[in-house]
Amino acid sequence: MADIAKEDDILGRARVRDTPELEAYYEDLAKQETGALWTVANSIEPWQPTPTSAPVLWRWEDLRPQVLRAIDLVRPEDAGRRVVYLRNPKRKEVSAACGWLFSGIQTMKAGERAGAHRHAASALRFIMEGTGAYTVVEGHKMSLGAKDFVLTPNGTWHEHGIEEDGSTCLWQDGLDIPLTNALEANFYEVHPDDYQTTNLPLDDSPATYGSPALMPELDKWDQPYSPLLKFRWDQTYEALQAYARVTDGSPYDGVIMRYINPKTGADPMLTMGANMQLLRASEHTKAHRHTGNIIYQVAKGEGYSVIGGKRFDWKEKDIFCVPPWTWHEHCNTQGGDDACLFSFHDLPTMRKLGFYAEQALEDNGGHQVVTG
Ligand SMILES: [Fe+2]
Ligand SMILES: [Fe+2]
């Protein structure tokens, strides 16, 4: 990598010194809403990605009571969605948890129901606690338990609620609202009838498309997103355990699997993807960095991650983020049990645009020096 301090010596980098004539020239250009590229080239064309987000860990023990406070303060029908969002200190202006990704913790109590709506941003949710939660996507109603993962792909009508005999539920909502807004492509619409009406049986999507390696012969699915809208935790964990028996896994992520559209094998939605990874007892991965924003939620166990040289200790339900092109490695500190990390990210967008890049840390045996 080139050294920024030596830019003056590099042909192809801007190195024009100001003179009175040039300053007068720049003023005249500005009057005509123009500018000289060489005055901004070095900042708009960095040598490598320069993430604006900070690595952050949000502790569940701090988050949970604050989210539950909202139950007595606002009703879902007034708030639209009763969500406390995670605000990266460096991304306040776009309400992002990391880069171009939004994350929030939503809570609803038994019998509550939020109105149906749709938006151009893609959304997903990872259930954290409670019973009786459901999501309806384009008429497909899905019952949701802890650690289940559910999609609400972009442009689809969706609504959430808790059955009368359920309990207070909390889940993480992940959306690419900041990305969609950055592209100035967002739409938001509320359902004309407030709620969807459906004759489809409960859990028809996982019943039809959720069996490993089997596809119905009568499949007529023609949408650009996955026909499987709900991914069950028990199936996911079972798959990881089975895979762990026959693989060393990734040096950077342990035993990692990707949620997919079972029909195509591709990511389940166009812009966002998600993974579940298993770190074996005492496993400490090596460090790498890549483009794309990642938001992790601890699904099981405890340990720590070193992100940009700083150690973040985590336990179940904590959430943390890894900004683009930032070194990261994970460690399961439990000697006798595995740990699992759920994550969602914008890698499908990065890959489709040809922006995916990855680098392994070579120094220090592949581990970062912890500085904080
Ligand atoms: Fe939504
Ligand atoms: Fe990574």
mmCIF file of C-alpha atoms and ligand atoms in Angstrom:
data_model
loop_
_atom_site.group_PDB
_atom_site.id
_atom_site.type_symbol
_atom_site.label_atom_id
_atom_site.label_comp_id
_atom_site.label_asym_id
_atom_site.label_seq_id
_atom_site.Cartn_x
_atom_site.Cartn_y
_atom_site.Cartn_z
ATOM 1 C CA MET A 1 0.000 0.000 0.000
ATOM 2 C CA ALA A 2 1.250 3.483 -0.785
ATOM 3 C CA ASP A 3 2.143 5.839 2.023
ATOM 4 C CA ILE A 4 -0.128 8.903 2.041
ATOM 5 C CA ALA A 5 2.758 10.999 3.466
ATOM 6 C CA LYS A 6 4.742 10.393 0.333
ATOM 7 C CA GLU A 7 1.952 11.294 -2.098
ATOM 8 C CA ASP A 8 4.039 14.125 -3.456
ATOM 9 C CA ASP A 9 6.405 11.547 -4.945
ATOM 10 C CA ILE A 10 3.725 9.446 -6.647
ATOM 11 C CA LEU A 11 2.899 10.104 -10.248
ATOM 12 C CA GLY A 12 -0.854 9.961 -10.793
ATOM 13 C CA ARG A 13 -1.729 11.547 -7.416
ATOM 14 C CA ALA A 14 -2.699 15.214 -7.247
ATOM 15 C CA ARG A 15 0.195 17.390 -6.046
ATOM 16 C CA VAL A 16 -0.613 20.910 -7.278
ATOM 17 C CA ARG A 17 0.542 23.704 -4.947
ATOM 18 C CA ASP A 18 -1.751 26.695 -4.484
ATOM 19 C CA THR A 19 -0.717 29.964 -6.193
ATOM 20 C CA PRO A 20 -2.637 33.266 -6.307
ATOM 21 C CA GLU A 21 -3.520 32.563 -9.946
ATOM 22 C CA LEU A 22 -4.846 29.087 -9.128
ATOM 23 C CA GLU A 23 -6.880 30.379 -6.158
ATOM 24 C CA ALA A 24 -8.475 32.993 -8.431
ATOM 25 C CA TYR A 25 -9.157 30.223 -10.951
ATOM 26 C CA TYR A 26 -10.820 28.033 -8.265
ATOM 27 C CA GLU A 27 -13.049 30.947 -7.208
ATOM 28 C CA ASP A 28 -14.175 31.486 -10.792
ATOM 29 C CA LEU A 29 -14.884 27.771 -11.222
ATOM 30 C CA ALA A 30 -16.927 27.714 -8.005
ATOM 31 C CA LYS A 31 -19.122 30.548 -9.273
ATOM 32 C CA GLN A 32 -20.125 28.269 -12.148
ATOM 33 C CA GLU A 33 -20.759 25.220 -9.844
ATOM 34 C CA THR A 34 -17.606 23.535 -11.061
ATOM 35 C CA GLY A 35 -14.257 22.629 -9.528
ATOM 36 C CA ALA A 36 -10.799 21.342 -10.382
ATOM 37 C CA LEU A 37 -10.584 17.602 -9.829
ATOM 38 C CA TRP A 38 -7.007 17.768 -8.553
ATOM 39 C CA THR A 39 -8.205 19.719 -5.478
ATOM 40 C CA VAL A 40 -10.393 16.832 -4.316
ATOM 41 C CA ALA A 41 -9.021 13.765 -6.109
ATOM 42 C CA ASN A 42 -6.935 12.461 -3.217
ATOM 43 C CA SER A 43 -9.854 12.568 -0.785
ATOM 44 C CA ILE A 44 -12.534 11.145 -3.103
ATOM 45 C CA GLU A 45 -10.214 8.388 -4.321
ATOM 46 C CA PRO A 46 -8.651 6.882 -1.163
ATOM 47 C CA TRP A 47 -5.972 4.228 -1.483
ATOM 48 C CA GLN A 48 -8.281 1.767 0.225
ATOM 49 C CA PRO A 49 -11.745 1.763 1.863
ATOM 50 C CA THR A 50 -11.854 4.249 4.751
ATOM 51 C CA PRO A 51 -14.843 3.233 6.899
ATOM 52 C CA THR A 52 -16.703 6.012 8.661
ATOM 53 C CA SER A 53 -18.344 3.676 11.204
ATOM 54 C CA ALA A 54 -16.874 2.788 14.579
ATOM 55 C CA PRO A 55 -16.792 -0.813 15.824
ATOM 56 C CA VAL A 56 -19.452 -0.922 18.566
ATOM 57 C CA LEU A 57 -20.785 -3.555 20.960
ATOM 58 C CA TRP A 58 -24.307 -3.157 22.324
ATOM 59 C CA ARG A 59 -24.735 -5.209 25.499
ATOM 60 C CA TRP A 60 -28.066 -6.982 25.836
ATOM 61 C CA GLU A 61 -28.151 -6.356 29.579
ATOM 62 C CA ASP A 62 -28.088 -2.605 28.829
ATOM 63 C CA LEU A 63 -30.381 -2.725 25.790
ATOM 64 C CA ARG A 64 -33.157 -4.967 27.096
ATOM 65 C CA PRO A 65 -34.463 -2.769 29.948
ATOM 66 C CA GLN A 66 -34.454 0.321 27.735
ATOM 67 C CA VAL A 67 -36.399 -1.425 24.984
ATOM 68 C CA LEU A 68 -38.940 -2.782 27.497
ATOM 69 C CA ARG A 69 -39.463 0.751 28.878
ATOM 70 C CA ALA A 70 -40.971 1.716 25.522
ATOM 71 C CA ILE A 71 -43.882 -0.696 26.114
ATOM 72 C CA ASP A 72 -45.372 1.662 28.698
ATOM 73 C CA LEU A 73 -44.509 4.788 26.739
ATOM 74 C CA VAL A 74 -45.809 4.153 23.201
ATOM 75 C CA ARG A 75 -48.326 1.900 21.474
ATOM 76 C CA PRO A 76 -47.338 0.112 18.242
ATOM 77 C CA GLU A 77 -50.345 1.621 16.469
ATOM 78 C CA ASP A 78 -48.995 5.107 17.296
ATOM 79 C CA ALA A 79 -45.287 4.441 16.846
ATOM 80 C CA GLY A 80 -45.770 2.323 13.713
ATOM 81 C CA ARG A 81 -43.035 0.058 15.016
ATOM 82 C CA ARG A 82 -41.933 0.064 18.675
ATOM 83 C CA VAL A 83 -38.214 -0.037 17.973
ATOM 84 C CA VAL A 84 -35.105 1.249 19.716
ATOM 85 C CA TYR A 85 -32.519 1.581 16.985
ATOM 86 C CA LEU A 86 -28.786 1.078 17.342
ATOM 87 C CA ARG A 87 -26.979 4.261 16.444
ATOM 88 C CA ASN A 88 -23.349 4.109 15.439
ATOM 89 C CA PRO A 89 -21.646 7.186 16.951
ATOM 90 C CA LYS A 90 -20.046 7.900 13.572
ATOM 91 C CA ARG A 91 -23.213 7.340 11.525
ATOM 92 C CA LYS A 92 -25.814 9.378 13.412
ATOM 93 C CA GLU A 93 -26.754 11.443 10.366
ATOM 94 C CA VAL A 94 -28.056 8.379 8.504
ATOM 95 C CA SER A 95 -29.382 6.473 11.561
ATOM 96 C CA ALA A 96 -27.142 3.521 10.748
ATOM 97 C CA ALA A 97 -25.802 0.875 13.104
ATOM 98 C CA CYS A 98 -22.894 0.313 10.738
ATOM 99 C CA GLY A 99 -22.150 1.778 7.324
ATOM 100 C CA TRP A 100 -25.357 1.512 5.312
ATOM 101 C CA LEU A 101 -27.157 -0.963 7.598
ATOM 102 C CA PHE A 102 -29.893 -0.212 10.103
ATOM 103 C CA SER A 103 -30.510 -2.293 13.197
ATOM 104 C CA GLY A 104 -33.164 -1.955 15.869
ATOM 105 C CA ILE A 105 -34.648 -3.925 18.731
ATOM 106 C CA GLN A 106 -38.411 -4.256 18.491
ATOM 107 C CA THR A 107 -40.721 -5.311 21.277
ATOM 108 C CA MET A 108 -44.398 -6.240 21.310
ATOM 109 C CA LYS A 109 -46.551 -7.770 23.996
ATOM 110 C CA ALA A 110 -49.235 -10.450 23.791
ATOM 111 C CA GLY A 111 -52.180 -9.476 21.597
ATOM 112 C CA GLU A 112 -50.430 -6.505 19.972
ATOM 113 C CA ARG A 113 -50.414 -6.185 16.218
ATOM 114 C CA ALA A 114 -48.617 -3.652 14.004
ATOM 115 C CA GLY A 115 -50.130 -2.555 10.712
ATOM 116 C CA ALA A 116 -49.035 -3.946 7.359
ATOM 117 C CA HIS A 117 -46.681 -1.884 5.231
ATOM 118 C CA ARG A 118 -44.008 -2.269 2.589
ATOM 119 C CA HIS A 119 -40.832 -0.447 1.653
ATOM 120 C CA ALA A 120 -38.063 -0.562 -0.913
ATOM 121 C CA ALA A 121 -35.512 -1.409 1.794
ATOM 122 C CA SER A 122 -35.049 -5.111 2.532
ATOM 123 C CA ALA A 123 -35.619 -6.283 6.092
ATOM 124 C CA LEU A 124 -34.936 -9.307 8.245
ATOM 125 C CA ARG A 125 -35.453 -10.201 11.860
ATOM 126 C CA PHE A 126 -33.727 -12.442 14.332
ATOM 127 C CA ILE A 127 -35.923 -13.420 17.265
ATOM 128 C CA MET A 128 -34.362 -13.014 20.673
ATOM 129 C CA GLU A 129 -36.984 -13.912 23.233
ATOM 130 C CA GLY A 130 -40.678 -14.478 23.865
ATOM 131 C CA THR A 131 -43.379 -16.764 22.501
ATOM 132 C CA GLY A 132 -46.277 -16.316 20.103
ATOM 133 C CA ALA A 133 -44.567 -13.911 17.677
ATOM 134 C CA TYR A 134 -45.574 -14.032 14.051
ATOM 135 C CA THR A 135 -44.784 -12.230 10.815
ATOM 136 C CA VAL A 136 -46.992 -12.177 7.731
ATOM 137 C CA VAL A 137 -45.182 -11.645 4.405
ATOM 138 C CA GLU A 138 -47.341 -11.365 1.273
ATOM 139 C CA GLY A 139 -50.007 -13.444 3.005
ATOM 140 C CA HIS A 140 -47.582 -16.101 4.288
ATOM 141 C CA LYS A 141 -47.975 -16.169 8.074
ATOM 142 C CA MET A 142 -45.053 -17.562 10.038
ATOM 143 C CA SER A 143 -44.862 -18.467 13.697
ATOM 144 C CA LEU A 144 -41.561 -17.398 15.231
ATOM 145 C CA GLY A 145 -39.549 -18.776 18.137
ATOM 146 C CA ALA A 146 -36.257 -17.725 19.717
ATOM 147 C CA LYS A 147 -33.311 -17.581 17.279
ATOM 148 C CA ASP A 148 -35.528 -18.104 14.233
ATOM 149 C CA PHE A 149 -34.580 -15.903 11.304
ATOM 150 C CA VAL A 150 -37.273 -14.431 9.052
ATOM 151 C CA LEU A 151 -37.174 -12.391 5.844
ATOM 152 C CA THR A 152 -39.289 -9.497 4.685
ATOM 153 C CA PRO A 153 -37.801 -8.913 1.223
ATOM 154 C CA ASN A 154 -37.930 -5.492 -0.379
ATOM 155 C CA GLY A 155 -41.312 -4.462 -1.723
ATOM 156 C CA THR A 156 -43.270 -7.161 0.125
ATOM 157 C CA TRP A 157 -46.283 -6.403 2.328
ATOM 158 C CA HIS A 158 -45.491 -7.406 5.883
ATOM 159 C CA GLU A 159 -46.778 -7.065 9.420
ATOM 160 C CA HIS A 160 -45.881 -8.393 12.854
ATOM 161 C CA GLY A 161 -47.787 -9.322 15.952
ATOM 162 C CA ILE A 162 -47.961 -11.484 19.042
ATOM 163 C CA GLU A 163 -50.715 -14.052 19.548
ATOM 164 C CA GLU A 164 -53.088 -13.479 22.486
ATOM 165 C CA ASP A 165 -51.612 -16.418 24.396
ATOM 166 C CA GLY A 166 -47.999 -15.399 23.719
ATOM 167 C CA SER A 167 -45.561 -13.438 25.864
ATOM 168 C CA THR A 168 -43.642 -10.189 25.399
ATOM 169 C CA CYS A 169 -41.239 -10.685 22.509
ATOM 170 C CA LEU A 170 -38.035 -8.950 21.504
ATOM 171 C CA TRP A 171 -36.251 -9.283 18.207
ATOM 172 C CA GLN A 172 -33.602 -7.581 16.148
ATOM 173 C CA ASP A 173 -34.741 -5.882 12.947
ATOM 174 C CA GLY A 174 -32.041 -5.524 10.297
ATOM 175 C CA LEU A 175 -32.677 -3.325 7.257
ATOM 176 C CA ASP A 176 -30.722 -1.624 4.521
ATOM 177 C CA ILE A 177 -32.641 1.647 4.898
ATOM 178 C CA PRO A 178 -29.452 3.783 4.890
ATOM 179 C CA LEU A 179 -28.261 2.085 1.681
ATOM 180 C CA THR A 180 -31.628 2.491 -0.021
ATOM 181 C CA ASN A 181 -31.728 6.153 1.051
ATOM 182 C CA ALA A 182 -28.141 6.731 -0.117
ATOM 183 C CA LEU A 183 -29.233 5.453 -3.515
ATOM 184 C CA GLU A 184 -32.332 7.688 -3.228
ATOM 185 C CA ALA A 185 -34.507 4.712 -4.077
ATOM 186 C CA ASN A 186 -36.673 4.292 -0.980
ATOM 187 C CA PHE A 187 -40.460 4.065 -0.983
ATOM 188 C CA TYR A 188 -42.732 3.442 1.998
ATOM 189 C CA GLU A 189 -46.400 2.527 1.834
ATOM 190 C CA VAL A 190 -49.015 1.479 4.374
ATOM 191 C CA HIS A 191 -51.496 -1.254 3.472
ATOM 192 C CA PRO A 192 -54.854 0.155 2.298
ATOM 193 C CA ASP A 193 -56.728 -2.306 4.574
ATOM 194 C CA ASP A 194 -54.378 -1.851 7.577
ATOM 195 C CA TYR A 195 -53.740 -5.610 7.715
ATOM 196 C CA GLN A 196 -53.262 -8.361 5.140
ATOM 197 C CA THR A 197 -55.990 -10.915 4.752
ATOM 198 C CA THR A 198 -54.832 -14.404 3.939
ATOM 199 C CA ASN A 199 -56.242 -17.854 3.345
ATOM 200 C CA LEU A 200 -52.831 -19.480 3.262
ATOM 201 C CA PRO A 201 -52.149 -21.999 6.037
ATOM 202 C CA LEU A 202 -49.842 -21.034 8.924
ATOM 203 C CA ASP A 203 -46.168 -21.736 8.149
ATOM 204 C CA ASP A 204 -46.894 -22.724 4.532
ATOM 205 C CA SER A 205 -43.533 -21.274 3.403
ATOM 206 C CA PRO A 206 -41.278 -23.423 5.648
ATOM 207 C CA ALA A 207 -43.575 -26.426 5.129
ATOM 208 C CA THR A 208 -43.168 -26.120 1.356
ATOM 209 C CA TYR A 209 -39.554 -25.030 1.001
ATOM 210 C CA GLY A 210 -37.899 -25.720 4.348
ATOM 211 C CA SER A 211 -36.906 -29.363 3.952
ATOM 212 C CA PRO A 212 -33.182 -29.862 3.362
ATOM 213 C CA ALA A 213 -32.409 -30.742 -0.278
ATOM 214 C CA LEU A 214 -36.032 -31.293 -1.298
ATOM 215 C CA MET A 215 -38.014 -29.052 -3.617
ATOM 216 C CA PRO A 216 -41.711 -29.550 -4.346
ATOM 217 C CA GLU A 217 -42.372 -30.827 -7.876
ATOM 218 C CA LEU A 218 -45.240 -28.362 -8.154
ATOM 219 C CA ASP A 219 -42.988 -25.398 -7.410
ATOM 220 C CA LYS A 220 -44.134 -22.281 -9.261
ATOM 221 C CA TRP A 221 -42.233 -19.661 -7.264
ATOM 222 C CA ASP A 222 -41.261 -16.769 -9.549
ATOM 223 C CA GLN A 223 -40.179 -14.021 -7.141
ATOM 224 C CA PRO A 224 -36.610 -12.676 -7.008
ATOM 225 C CA TYR A 225 -36.343 -13.529 -3.310
ATOM 226 C CA SER A 226 -36.363 -16.800 -1.393
ATOM 227 C CA PRO A 227 -39.629 -18.779 -1.193
ATOM 228 C CA LEU A 228 -38.389 -19.933 2.204
ATOM 229 C CA LEU A 229 -39.080 -16.937 4.419
ATOM 230 C CA LYS A 230 -38.399 -18.477 7.828
ATOM 231 C CA PHE A 231 -35.266 -20.359 8.887
ATOM 232 C CA ARG A 232 -35.663 -22.323 12.109
ATOM 233 C CA TRP A 233 -32.958 -22.271 14.771
ATOM 234 C CA ASP A 234 -33.137 -26.003 15.508
ATOM 235 C CA GLN A 235 -32.517 -26.870 11.831
ATOM 236 C CA THR A 236 -29.763 -24.270 11.556
ATOM 237 C CA TYR A 237 -27.906 -25.443 14.654
ATOM 238 C CA GLU A 238 -28.274 -29.075 13.628
ATOM 239 C CA ALA A 239 -26.783 -28.264 10.213
ATOM 240 C CA LEU A 240 -23.827 -26.462 11.808
ATOM 241 C CA GLN A 241 -23.148 -29.312 14.209
ATOM 242 C CA ALA A 242 -23.267 -31.866 11.373
ATOM 243 C CA TYR A 243 -20.953 -29.766 9.195
ATOM 244 C CA ALA A 244 -18.574 -29.234 12.142
ATOM 245 C CA ARG A 245 -18.068 -33.002 12.321
ATOM 246 C CA VAL A 246 -16.587 -33.110 8.814
ATOM 247 C CA THR A 247 -14.811 -29.788 8.302
ATOM 248 C CA ASP A 248 -12.017 -27.713 9.790
ATOM 249 C CA GLY A 249 -14.071 -24.683 8.822
ATOM 250 C CA SER A 250 -12.806 -21.270 7.802
ATOM 251 C CA PRO A 251 -9.635 -19.975 9.478
ATOM 252 C CA TYR A 252 -11.405 -16.611 9.896
ATOM 253 C CA ASP A 253 -14.940 -17.666 10.811
ATOM 254 C CA GLY A 254 -14.906 -21.201 12.165
ATOM 255 C CA VAL A 255 -17.756 -23.389 10.925
ATOM 256 C CA ILE A 256 -19.818 -20.905 8.942
ATOM 257 C CA MET A 257 -22.937 -21.403 6.816
ATOM 258 C CA ARG A 258 -24.995 -19.035 4.718
ATOM 259 C CA TYR A 259 -28.775 -18.704 4.698
ATOM 260 C CA ILE A 260 -29.883 -19.222 1.097
ATOM 261 C CA ASN A 261 -32.753 -19.131 -1.299
ATOM 262 C CA PRO A 262 -33.260 -22.934 -1.587
ATOM 263 C CA LYS A 263 -34.434 -22.571 -5.151
ATOM 264 C CA THR A 264 -31.312 -20.829 -6.464
ATOM 265 C CA GLY A 265 -28.624 -21.348 -3.830
ATOM 266 C CA ALA A 266 -28.095 -17.566 -3.873
ATOM 267 C CA ASP A 267 -28.576 -15.147 -0.996
ATOM 268 C CA PRO A 268 -32.215 -15.104 0.133
ATOM 269 C CA MET A 269 -32.722 -11.426 -0.691
ATOM 270 C CA LEU A 270 -31.229 -9.189 -3.360
ATOM 271 C CA THR A 271 -29.307 -6.733 -1.219
ATOM 272 C CA MET A 272 -28.684 -8.329 2.191
ATOM 273 C CA GLY A 273 -27.413 -11.710 3.275
ATOM 274 C CA ALA A 274 -27.049 -13.546 6.570
ATOM 275 C CA ASN A 275 -24.880 -16.238 8.126
ATOM 276 C CA MET A 276 -24.732 -18.410 11.195
ATOM 277 C CA GLN A 277 -21.308 -19.545 12.376
ATOM 278 C CA LEU A 278 -20.168 -21.925 15.053
ATOM 279 C CA LEU A 279 -16.942 -21.463 16.993
ATOM 280 C CA ARG A 280 -15.789 -24.683 18.594
ATOM 281 C CA ALA A 281 -14.843 -24.780 22.275
ATOM 282 C CA SER A 282 -11.825 -22.472 22.791
ATOM 283 C CA GLU A 283 -11.568 -21.756 19.055
ATOM 284 C CA HIS A 284 -9.757 -18.523 18.195
ATOM 285 C CA THR A 285 -9.947 -17.579 14.520
ATOM 286 C CA LYS A 286 -7.348 -15.682 12.544
ATOM 287 C CA ALA A 287 -7.886 -12.085 11.494
ATOM 288 C CA HIS A 288 -8.982 -10.915 8.095
ATOM 289 C CA ARG A 289 -10.695 -7.861 6.652
ATOM 290 C CA HIS A 290 -13.031 -7.318 3.755
ATOM 291 C CA THR A 291 -15.412 -4.844 2.230
ATOM 292 C CA GLY A 292 -19.048 -4.855 3.371
ATOM 293 C CA ASN A 293 -20.710 -4.043 6.689
ATOM 294 C CA ILE A 294 -21.463 -6.858 9.142
ATOM 295 C CA ILE A 295 -23.749 -6.792 12.181
ATOM 296 C CA TYR A 296 -23.401 -9.775 14.519
ATOM 297 C CA GLN A 297 -25.746 -11.049 17.170
ATOM 298 C CA VAL A 298 -24.518 -13.653 19.619
ATOM 299 C CA ALA A 299 -26.881 -16.613 19.257
ATOM 300 C CA LYS A 300 -25.158 -18.878 21.767
ATOM 301 C CA GLY A 301 -22.300 -18.827 24.247
ATOM 302 C CA GLU A 302 -19.703 -16.234 25.126
ATOM 303 C CA GLY A 303 -16.342 -15.012 23.956
ATOM 304 C CA TYR A 304 -14.798 -11.951 22.383
ATOM 305 C CA SER A 305 -13.944 -10.440 19.037
ATOM 306 C CA VAL A 306 -10.976 -8.218 18.272
ATOM 307 C CA ILE A 307 -12.108 -5.534 15.834
ATOM 308 C CA GLY A 308 -9.655 -2.938 14.588
ATOM 309 C CA GLY A 309 -7.261 -3.848 17.393
ATOM 310 C CA LYS A 310 -9.867 -3.443 20.139
ATOM 311 C CA ARG A 311 -11.264 -6.329 22.167
ATOM 312 C CA PHE A 312 -15.039 -6.613 22.596
ATOM 313 C CA ASP A 313 -16.252 -9.236 25.080
ATOM 314 C CA TRP A 314 -19.650 -10.653 24.206
ATOM 315 C CA LYS A 315 -22.259 -13.051 25.501
ATOM 316 C CA GLU A 316 -25.607 -14.340 24.282
ATOM 317 C CA LYS A 317 -27.859 -11.720 22.617
ATOM 318 C CA ASP A 318 -25.192 -8.989 22.534
ATOM 319 C CA ILE A 319 -24.889 -7.216 19.191
ATOM 320 C CA PHE A 320 -21.719 -5.839 17.624
ATOM 321 C CA CYS A 321 -20.641 -4.511 14.266
ATOM 322 C CA VAL A 322 -17.601 -4.820 12.035
ATOM 323 C CA PRO A 323 -17.136 -1.868 9.650
ATOM 324 C CA PRO A 324 -15.709 -2.425 6.152
ATOM 325 C CA TRP A 325 -12.009 -3.149 5.679
ATOM 326 C CA THR A 326 -11.463 -3.497 9.436
ATOM 327 C CA TRP A 327 -9.414 -6.404 10.821
ATOM 328 C CA HIS A 328 -11.514 -8.792 12.878
ATOM 329 C CA GLU A 329 -11.123 -12.163 14.587
ATOM 330 C CA HIS A 330 -13.365 -14.123 16.948
ATOM 331 C CA CYS A 331 -12.691 -16.199 20.030
ATOM 332 C CA ASN A 332 -14.920 -18.617 21.923
ATOM 333 C CA THR A 333 -13.683 -18.400 25.524
ATOM 334 C CA GLN A 334 -15.720 -21.395 26.669
ATOM 335 C CA GLY A 335 -13.598 -24.472 27.080
ATOM 336 C CA GLY A 336 -16.441 -26.976 26.983
ATOM 337 C CA ASP A 337 -19.110 -25.651 24.617
ATOM 338 C CA ASP A 338 -19.528 -24.131 21.186
ATOM 339 C CA ALA A 339 -20.543 -20.517 20.547
ATOM 340 C CA CYS A 340 -22.724 -19.329 17.650
ATOM 341 C CA LEU A 341 -22.803 -15.950 15.944
ATOM 342 C CA PHE A 342 -25.675 -14.827 13.732
ATOM 343 C CA SER A 343 -24.749 -12.068 11.319
ATOM 344 C CA PHE A 344 -26.338 -10.056 8.555
ATOM 345 C CA HIS A 345 -24.562 -7.921 6.004
ATOM 346 C CA ASP A 346 -24.574 -6.107 2.685
ATOM 347 C CA LEU A 347 -22.213 -8.560 0.989
ATOM 348 C CA PRO A 348 -24.763 -9.508 -1.723
ATOM 349 C CA THR A 349 -24.721 -5.848 -2.789
ATOM 350 C CA MET A 350 -20.927 -5.669 -2.603
ATOM 351 C CA ARG A 351 -20.543 -8.817 -4.695
ATOM 352 C CA LYS A 352 -23.127 -7.828 -7.313
ATOM 353 C CA LEU A 353 -21.413 -4.478 -7.765
ATOM 354 C CA GLY A 354 -17.978 -6.087 -8.049
ATOM 355 C CA PHE A 355 -16.746 -4.383 -4.849
ATOM 356 C CA TYR A 356 -15.965 -7.440 -2.728
ATOM 357 C CA ALA A 357 -12.326 -7.529 -1.562
ATOM 358 C CA GLU A 358 -10.736 -9.572 1.218
ATOM 359 C CA GLN A 359 -7.326 -9.731 2.857
ATOM 360 C CA ALA A 360 -5.821 -12.047 5.475
ATOM 361 C CA LEU A 361 -3.614 -10.664 8.226
ATOM 362 C CA GLU A 362 -0.134 -12.061 7.712
ATOM 363 C CA ASP A 363 1.706 -10.558 10.715
ATOM 364 C CA ASN A 364 1.849 -11.862 14.257
ATOM 365 C CA GLY A 365 0.622 -15.350 13.399
ATOM 366 C CA GLY A 366 -2.549 -13.898 11.866
ATOM 367 C CA HIS A 367 -3.677 -12.173 15.070
ATOM 368 C CA GLN A 368 -4.042 -8.492 15.801
ATOM 369 C CA VAL A 369 -2.147 -6.722 18.530
ATOM 370 C CA VAL A 370 -4.857 -5.725 21.010
ATOM 371 C CA THR A 371 -4.567 -2.024 21.772
ATOM 372 C CA GLY A 372 -7.831 -1.353 23.561
HETATM 373 FE FE FE B 1 -41.100 -3.001 7.594
HETATM 374 FE FE FE B 2 -15.130 -11.508 8.208
#
